[in-house]
CSV table of C-alpha atoms in Angstrom, one decimal:
chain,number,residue,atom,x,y,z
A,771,UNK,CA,96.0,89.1,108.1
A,772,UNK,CA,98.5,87.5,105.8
A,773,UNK,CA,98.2,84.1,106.9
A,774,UNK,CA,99.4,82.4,104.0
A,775,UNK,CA,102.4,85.0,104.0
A,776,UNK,CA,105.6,85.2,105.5
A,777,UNK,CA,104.8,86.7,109.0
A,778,UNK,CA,101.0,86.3,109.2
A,779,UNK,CA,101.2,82.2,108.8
A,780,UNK,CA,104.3,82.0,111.3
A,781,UNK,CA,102.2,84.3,113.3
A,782,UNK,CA,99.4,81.9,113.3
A,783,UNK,CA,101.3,79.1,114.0
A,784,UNK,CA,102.4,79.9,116.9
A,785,UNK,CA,99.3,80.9,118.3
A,786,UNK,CA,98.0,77.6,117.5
A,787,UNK,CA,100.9,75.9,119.1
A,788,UNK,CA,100.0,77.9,122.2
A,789,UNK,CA,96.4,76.5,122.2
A,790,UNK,CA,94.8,80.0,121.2
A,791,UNK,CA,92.1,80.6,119.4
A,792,UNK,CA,93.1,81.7,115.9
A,793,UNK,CA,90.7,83.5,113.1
A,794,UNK,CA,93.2,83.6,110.0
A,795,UNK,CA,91.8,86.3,107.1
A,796,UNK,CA,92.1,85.0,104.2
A,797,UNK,CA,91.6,86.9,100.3
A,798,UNK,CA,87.6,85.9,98.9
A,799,UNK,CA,87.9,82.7,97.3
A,800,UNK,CA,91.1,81.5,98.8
A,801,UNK,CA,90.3,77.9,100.3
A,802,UNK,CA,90.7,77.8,103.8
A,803,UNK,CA,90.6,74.0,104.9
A,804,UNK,CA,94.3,74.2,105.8
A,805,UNK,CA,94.1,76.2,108.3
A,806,UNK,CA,90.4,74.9,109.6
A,807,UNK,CA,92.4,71.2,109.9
A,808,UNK,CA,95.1,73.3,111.7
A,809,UNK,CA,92.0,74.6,114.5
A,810,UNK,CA,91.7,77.9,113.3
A,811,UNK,CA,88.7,79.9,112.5
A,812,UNK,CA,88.8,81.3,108.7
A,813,UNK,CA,87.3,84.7,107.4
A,814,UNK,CA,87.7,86.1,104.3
A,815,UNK,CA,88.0,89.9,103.0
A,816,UNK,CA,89.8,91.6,100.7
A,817,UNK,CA,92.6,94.7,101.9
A,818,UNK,CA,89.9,97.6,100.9
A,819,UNK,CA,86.5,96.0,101.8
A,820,UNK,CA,85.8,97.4,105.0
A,821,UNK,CA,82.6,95.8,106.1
A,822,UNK,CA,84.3,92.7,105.1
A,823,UNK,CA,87.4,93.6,107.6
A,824,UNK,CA,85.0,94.7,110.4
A,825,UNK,CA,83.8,91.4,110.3
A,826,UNK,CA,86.5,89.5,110.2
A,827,UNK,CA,88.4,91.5,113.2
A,828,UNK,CA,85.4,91.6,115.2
A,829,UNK,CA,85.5,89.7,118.5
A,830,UNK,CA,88.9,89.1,118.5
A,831,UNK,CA,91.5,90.3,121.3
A,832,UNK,CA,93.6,91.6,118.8
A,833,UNK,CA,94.3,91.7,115.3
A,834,UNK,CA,97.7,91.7,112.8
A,835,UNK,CA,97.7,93.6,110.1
A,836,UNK,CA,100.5,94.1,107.5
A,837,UNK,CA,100.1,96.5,104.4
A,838,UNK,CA,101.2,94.7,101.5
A,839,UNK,CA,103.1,96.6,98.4
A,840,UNK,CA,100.8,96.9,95.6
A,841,UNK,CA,103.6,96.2,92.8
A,842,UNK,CA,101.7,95.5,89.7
A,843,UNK,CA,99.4,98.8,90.4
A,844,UNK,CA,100.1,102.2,88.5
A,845,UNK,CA,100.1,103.9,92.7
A,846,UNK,CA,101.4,102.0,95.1
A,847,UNK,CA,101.2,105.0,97.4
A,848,UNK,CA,97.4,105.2,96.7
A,849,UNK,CA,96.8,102.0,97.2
A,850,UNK,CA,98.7,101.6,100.4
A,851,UNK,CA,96.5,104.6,101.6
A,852,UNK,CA,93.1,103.0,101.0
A,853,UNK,CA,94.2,99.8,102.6
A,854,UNK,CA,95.6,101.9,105.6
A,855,UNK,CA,92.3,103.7,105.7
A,856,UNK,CA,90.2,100.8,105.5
A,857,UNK,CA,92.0,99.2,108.3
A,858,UNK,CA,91.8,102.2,110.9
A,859,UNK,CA,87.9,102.4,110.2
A,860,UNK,CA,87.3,98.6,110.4
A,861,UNK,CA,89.7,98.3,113.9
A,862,UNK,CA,87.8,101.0,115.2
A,863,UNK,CA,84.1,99.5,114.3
A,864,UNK,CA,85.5,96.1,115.7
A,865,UNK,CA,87.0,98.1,119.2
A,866,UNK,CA,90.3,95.6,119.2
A,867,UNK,CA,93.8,95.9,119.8
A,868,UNK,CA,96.2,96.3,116.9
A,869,UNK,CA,100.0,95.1,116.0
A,870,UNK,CA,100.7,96.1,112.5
A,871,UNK,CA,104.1,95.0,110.8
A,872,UNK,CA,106.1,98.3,110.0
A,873,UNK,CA,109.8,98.8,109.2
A,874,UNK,CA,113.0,100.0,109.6
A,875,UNK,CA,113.0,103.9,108.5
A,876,UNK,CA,109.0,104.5,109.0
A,877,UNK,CA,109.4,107.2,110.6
A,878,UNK,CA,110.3,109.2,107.3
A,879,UNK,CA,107.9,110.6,105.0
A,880,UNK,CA,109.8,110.5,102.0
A,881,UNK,CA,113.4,109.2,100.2
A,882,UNK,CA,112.9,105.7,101.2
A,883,UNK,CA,110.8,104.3,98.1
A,884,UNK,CA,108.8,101.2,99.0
A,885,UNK,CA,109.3,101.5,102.9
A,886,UNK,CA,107.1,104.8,102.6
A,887,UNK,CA,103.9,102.8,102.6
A,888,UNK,CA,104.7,101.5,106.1
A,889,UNK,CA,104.6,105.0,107.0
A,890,UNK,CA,101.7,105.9,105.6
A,891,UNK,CA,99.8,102.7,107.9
A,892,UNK,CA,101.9,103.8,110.8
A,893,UNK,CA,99.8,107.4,110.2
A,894,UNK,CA,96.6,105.3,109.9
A,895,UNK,CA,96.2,103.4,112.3
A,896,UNK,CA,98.7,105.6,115.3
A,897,UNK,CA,95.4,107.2,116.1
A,898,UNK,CA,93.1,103.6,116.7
A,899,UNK,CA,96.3,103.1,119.2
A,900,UNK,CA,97.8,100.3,117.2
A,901,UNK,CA,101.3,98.7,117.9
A,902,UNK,CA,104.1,98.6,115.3
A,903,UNK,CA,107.1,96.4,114.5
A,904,UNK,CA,109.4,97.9,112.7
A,905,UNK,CA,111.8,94.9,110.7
A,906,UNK,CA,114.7,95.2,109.4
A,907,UNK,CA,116.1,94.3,106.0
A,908,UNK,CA,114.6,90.5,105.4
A,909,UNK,CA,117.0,87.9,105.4
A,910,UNK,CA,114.5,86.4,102.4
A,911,UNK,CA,115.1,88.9,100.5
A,912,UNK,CA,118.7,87.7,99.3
A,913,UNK,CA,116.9,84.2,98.3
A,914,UNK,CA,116.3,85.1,94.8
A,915,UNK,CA,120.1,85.3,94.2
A,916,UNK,CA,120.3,81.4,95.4
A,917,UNK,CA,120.6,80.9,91.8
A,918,UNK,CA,123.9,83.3,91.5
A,919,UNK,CA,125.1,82.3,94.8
A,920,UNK,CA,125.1,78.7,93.7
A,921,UNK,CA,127.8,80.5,91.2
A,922,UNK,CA,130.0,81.7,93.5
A,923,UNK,CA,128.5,85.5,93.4
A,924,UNK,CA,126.3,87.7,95.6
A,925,UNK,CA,125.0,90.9,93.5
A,926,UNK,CA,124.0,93.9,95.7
A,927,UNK,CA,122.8,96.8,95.5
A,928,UNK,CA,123.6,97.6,99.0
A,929,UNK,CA,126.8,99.9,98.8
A,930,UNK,CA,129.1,100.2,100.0
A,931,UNK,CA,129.9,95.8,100.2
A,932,UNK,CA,131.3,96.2,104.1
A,933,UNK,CA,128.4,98.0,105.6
A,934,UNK,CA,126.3,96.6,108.0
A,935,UNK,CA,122.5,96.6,107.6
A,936,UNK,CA,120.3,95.8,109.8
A,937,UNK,CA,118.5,92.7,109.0
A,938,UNK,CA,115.7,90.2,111.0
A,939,UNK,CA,114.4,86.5,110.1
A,940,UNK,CA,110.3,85.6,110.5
A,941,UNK,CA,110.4,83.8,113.2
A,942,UNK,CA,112.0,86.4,115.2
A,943,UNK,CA,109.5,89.1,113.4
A,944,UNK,CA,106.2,86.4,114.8
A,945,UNK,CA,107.6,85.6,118.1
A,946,UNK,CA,107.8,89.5,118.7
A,947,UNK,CA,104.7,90.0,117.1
A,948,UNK,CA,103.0,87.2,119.2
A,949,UNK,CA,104.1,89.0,122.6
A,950,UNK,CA,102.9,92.5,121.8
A,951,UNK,CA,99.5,91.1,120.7
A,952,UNK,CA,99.3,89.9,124.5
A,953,UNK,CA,100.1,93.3,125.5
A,954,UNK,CA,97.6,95.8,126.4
A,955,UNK,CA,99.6,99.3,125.4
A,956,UNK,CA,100.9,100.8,122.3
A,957,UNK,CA,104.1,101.1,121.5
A,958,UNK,CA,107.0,100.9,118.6
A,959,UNK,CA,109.2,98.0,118.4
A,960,UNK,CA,112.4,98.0,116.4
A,961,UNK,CA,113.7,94.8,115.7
A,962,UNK,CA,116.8,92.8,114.1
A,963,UNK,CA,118.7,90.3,113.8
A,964,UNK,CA,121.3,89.1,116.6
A,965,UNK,CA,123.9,91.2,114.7
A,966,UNK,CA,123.7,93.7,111.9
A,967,UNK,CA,125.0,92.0,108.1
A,968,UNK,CA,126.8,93.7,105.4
A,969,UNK,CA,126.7,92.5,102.2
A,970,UNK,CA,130.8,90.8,102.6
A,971,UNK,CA,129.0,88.8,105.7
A,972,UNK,CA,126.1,87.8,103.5
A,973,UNK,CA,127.8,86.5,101.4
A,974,UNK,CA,131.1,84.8,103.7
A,975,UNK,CA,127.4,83.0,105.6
A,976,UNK,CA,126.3,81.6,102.1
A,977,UNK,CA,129.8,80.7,101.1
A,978,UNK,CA,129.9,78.7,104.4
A,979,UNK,CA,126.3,76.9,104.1
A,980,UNK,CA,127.2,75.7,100.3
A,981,UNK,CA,130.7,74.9,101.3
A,982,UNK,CA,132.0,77.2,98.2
A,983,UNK,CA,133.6,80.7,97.8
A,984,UNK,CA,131.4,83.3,97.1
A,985,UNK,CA,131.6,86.7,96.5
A,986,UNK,CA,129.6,89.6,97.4
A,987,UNK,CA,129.6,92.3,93.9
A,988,UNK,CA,127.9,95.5,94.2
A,989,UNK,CA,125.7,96.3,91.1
A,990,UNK,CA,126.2,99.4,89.6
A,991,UNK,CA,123.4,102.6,89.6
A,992,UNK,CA,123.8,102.3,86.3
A,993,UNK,CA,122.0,99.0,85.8
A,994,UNK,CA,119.4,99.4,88.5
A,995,UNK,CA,116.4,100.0,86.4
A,996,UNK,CA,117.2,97.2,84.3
A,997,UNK,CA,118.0,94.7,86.5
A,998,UNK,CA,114.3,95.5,88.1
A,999,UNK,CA,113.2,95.5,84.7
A,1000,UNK,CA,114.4,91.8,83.9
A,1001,UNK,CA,113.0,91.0,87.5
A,1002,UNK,CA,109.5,91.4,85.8
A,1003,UNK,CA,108.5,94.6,87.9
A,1004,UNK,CA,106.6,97.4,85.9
A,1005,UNK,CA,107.7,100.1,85.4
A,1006,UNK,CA,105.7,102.1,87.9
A,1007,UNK,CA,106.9,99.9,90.8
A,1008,UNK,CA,110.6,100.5,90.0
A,1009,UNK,CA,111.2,103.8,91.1
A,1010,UNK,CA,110.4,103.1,94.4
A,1011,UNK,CA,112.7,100.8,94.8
A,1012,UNK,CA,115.4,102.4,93.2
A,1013,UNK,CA,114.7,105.0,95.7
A,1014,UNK,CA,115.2,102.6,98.7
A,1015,UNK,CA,118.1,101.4,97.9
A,1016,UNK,CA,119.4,105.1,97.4
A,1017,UNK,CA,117.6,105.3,101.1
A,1018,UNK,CA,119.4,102.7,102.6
A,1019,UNK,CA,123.7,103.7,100.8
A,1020,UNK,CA,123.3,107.1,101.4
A,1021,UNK,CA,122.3,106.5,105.5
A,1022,UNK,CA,118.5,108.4,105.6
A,1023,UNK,CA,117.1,104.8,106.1
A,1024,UNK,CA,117.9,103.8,109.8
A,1025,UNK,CA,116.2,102.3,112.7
A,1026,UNK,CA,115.6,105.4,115.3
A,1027,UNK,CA,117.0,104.1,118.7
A,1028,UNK,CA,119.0,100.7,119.6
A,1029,UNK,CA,116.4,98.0,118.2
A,1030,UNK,CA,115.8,94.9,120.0
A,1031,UNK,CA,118.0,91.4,118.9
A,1032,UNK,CA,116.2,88.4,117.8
A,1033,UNK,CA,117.8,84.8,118.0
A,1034,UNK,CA,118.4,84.2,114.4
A,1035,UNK,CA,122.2,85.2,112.5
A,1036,UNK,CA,122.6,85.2,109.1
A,1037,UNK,CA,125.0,82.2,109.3
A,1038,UNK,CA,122.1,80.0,110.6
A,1039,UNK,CA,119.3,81.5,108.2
A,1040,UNK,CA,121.6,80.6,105.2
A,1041,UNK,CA,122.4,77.0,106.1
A,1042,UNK,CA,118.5,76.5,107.0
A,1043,UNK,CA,117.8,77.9,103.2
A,1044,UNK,CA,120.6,75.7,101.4
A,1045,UNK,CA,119.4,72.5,103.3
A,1046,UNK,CA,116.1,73.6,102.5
A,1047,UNK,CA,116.7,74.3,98.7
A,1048,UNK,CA,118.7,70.8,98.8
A,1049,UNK,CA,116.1,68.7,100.1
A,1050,UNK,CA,113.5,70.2,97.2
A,1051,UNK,CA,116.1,69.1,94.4
């Protein structure tokens, strides 16, 4: 699932690089010749159809699903509970193994906003024995503030600017995912980055890839809702993330045991997306 994401196309990739036989799920009416040229099977169904799903995971050794936030929707809770549901019925009808992309503070029920919908899969799809990999914070989440970076400032509303979060790049998210699809039990993963980032060392690894000062600035609660606001999120979306951020300054949003390391550090992610960024101009 997700193949033209983040995680589900790196995913894929790999597996083709390995020589495996790939089926890549695609939304109806998305083309799939890409990935037929690349030499993988392509199926189509939508999050909530689950006939559509059955088929699609059907045969297969194992399947990777992610749940992905319904923004624009009035209930993102809702709707991350019918595609959870649909997914635990159609793995069980198709009889295959399960790795499903979680995250860091899944284990809570509440007071962690968005992240609450990776609860609610791992809930789902615990009982069709399903594996989970719980990621930290995204490194791509800070490139949307390329732009203010570019200007010498990081705004955050992690707080406070000196503690460390745990983050993780894709590729260490896929290569992880790719081993425990090869595995035959169930398990949690919790994975980051080689070293945990706080907003100061987010900011010193950008300042070092652009070859420029920049500084890390905490935005204030105060002008949360509106800096959502101008990001184009409605209105029902927003309080959930306000909510996670409060999750993740005030401490309830933490891995639960020592997670695993991946390869990548901030300082190599941020010169990758600067060269990157350069090369596009």
């Amino acid at each position: 699932m997700g193949a033209n994401g983040k995680t589900g196309g790196a995913v894929a990739r790999i597996l083709l690089d390995q020589e495996r036989p790939v089926r890549v799920v695609l939304r109806p009416g998305r083309s799939g010749e890409e990935w037929e040229s690349l030499g993988a099977e392509v199926a189509h169904a939508d999050v909530r159809d689950v006939e559509a799903l059955t088929g699609a995971f059907t045969g297969a050794r194992a399947v990777y699903v992610l749940n992905p936030p319904d923004y624009a929707g009035d209930d993102m809770l809702a709707s991350a509970r019918a595609v959870a549901g649909a997914y635990a019925t159609a793995i069980e009808a198709a009889g295959t193994r399960t790795v499903a992309l979680s995250s860091i503070g899944a284990q809570h029920a509440q007071g962690t906003g968005n992240i609450v919908t990776t609860h609610i899969l791992e809930q789902a799809l615990a009982p069709v024995g399903a594996s989970f990999v719980r990621a930290g914070n995204f490194m791509t989440n800070w490139l949307p503030s390329l732009p203010a970076l570019r200007d010498g400032v990081l705004p955050s509303f992690f707080a406070p600017l000196d503690r460390p979060i745990p983050h993780v790049a894709v590729p260490d998210i896929a290569a992880t995912v790719v081993r425990e699809l090869q595995r035959s039990d169930s398990r949690t993963v919790e994975l980051a980055a080689a070293a945990d980032y706080s907003p100061n060392d987010v900011a010193a690894a950008y300042a070092h890839a652009l070859g420029r000062p920049v500084t890390a600035q905490v935005v204030e609660r105060g002008q949360w809702h509106q800096a959502h606001a101008d990001m184009g999120l409605p209105p029902a979306a927003i309080g959930n993330w306000l909510e996670m951020w409060e999750g993740f300054n005030t401490g309830h949003i933490l891995f639960e045991s020592a997670p695993e390391r991946g390869r990548t550090t901030m300082e190599d992610f941020a010169k990758a997306a600067i060269a990157r960024t350069e090369m596009a101009q």
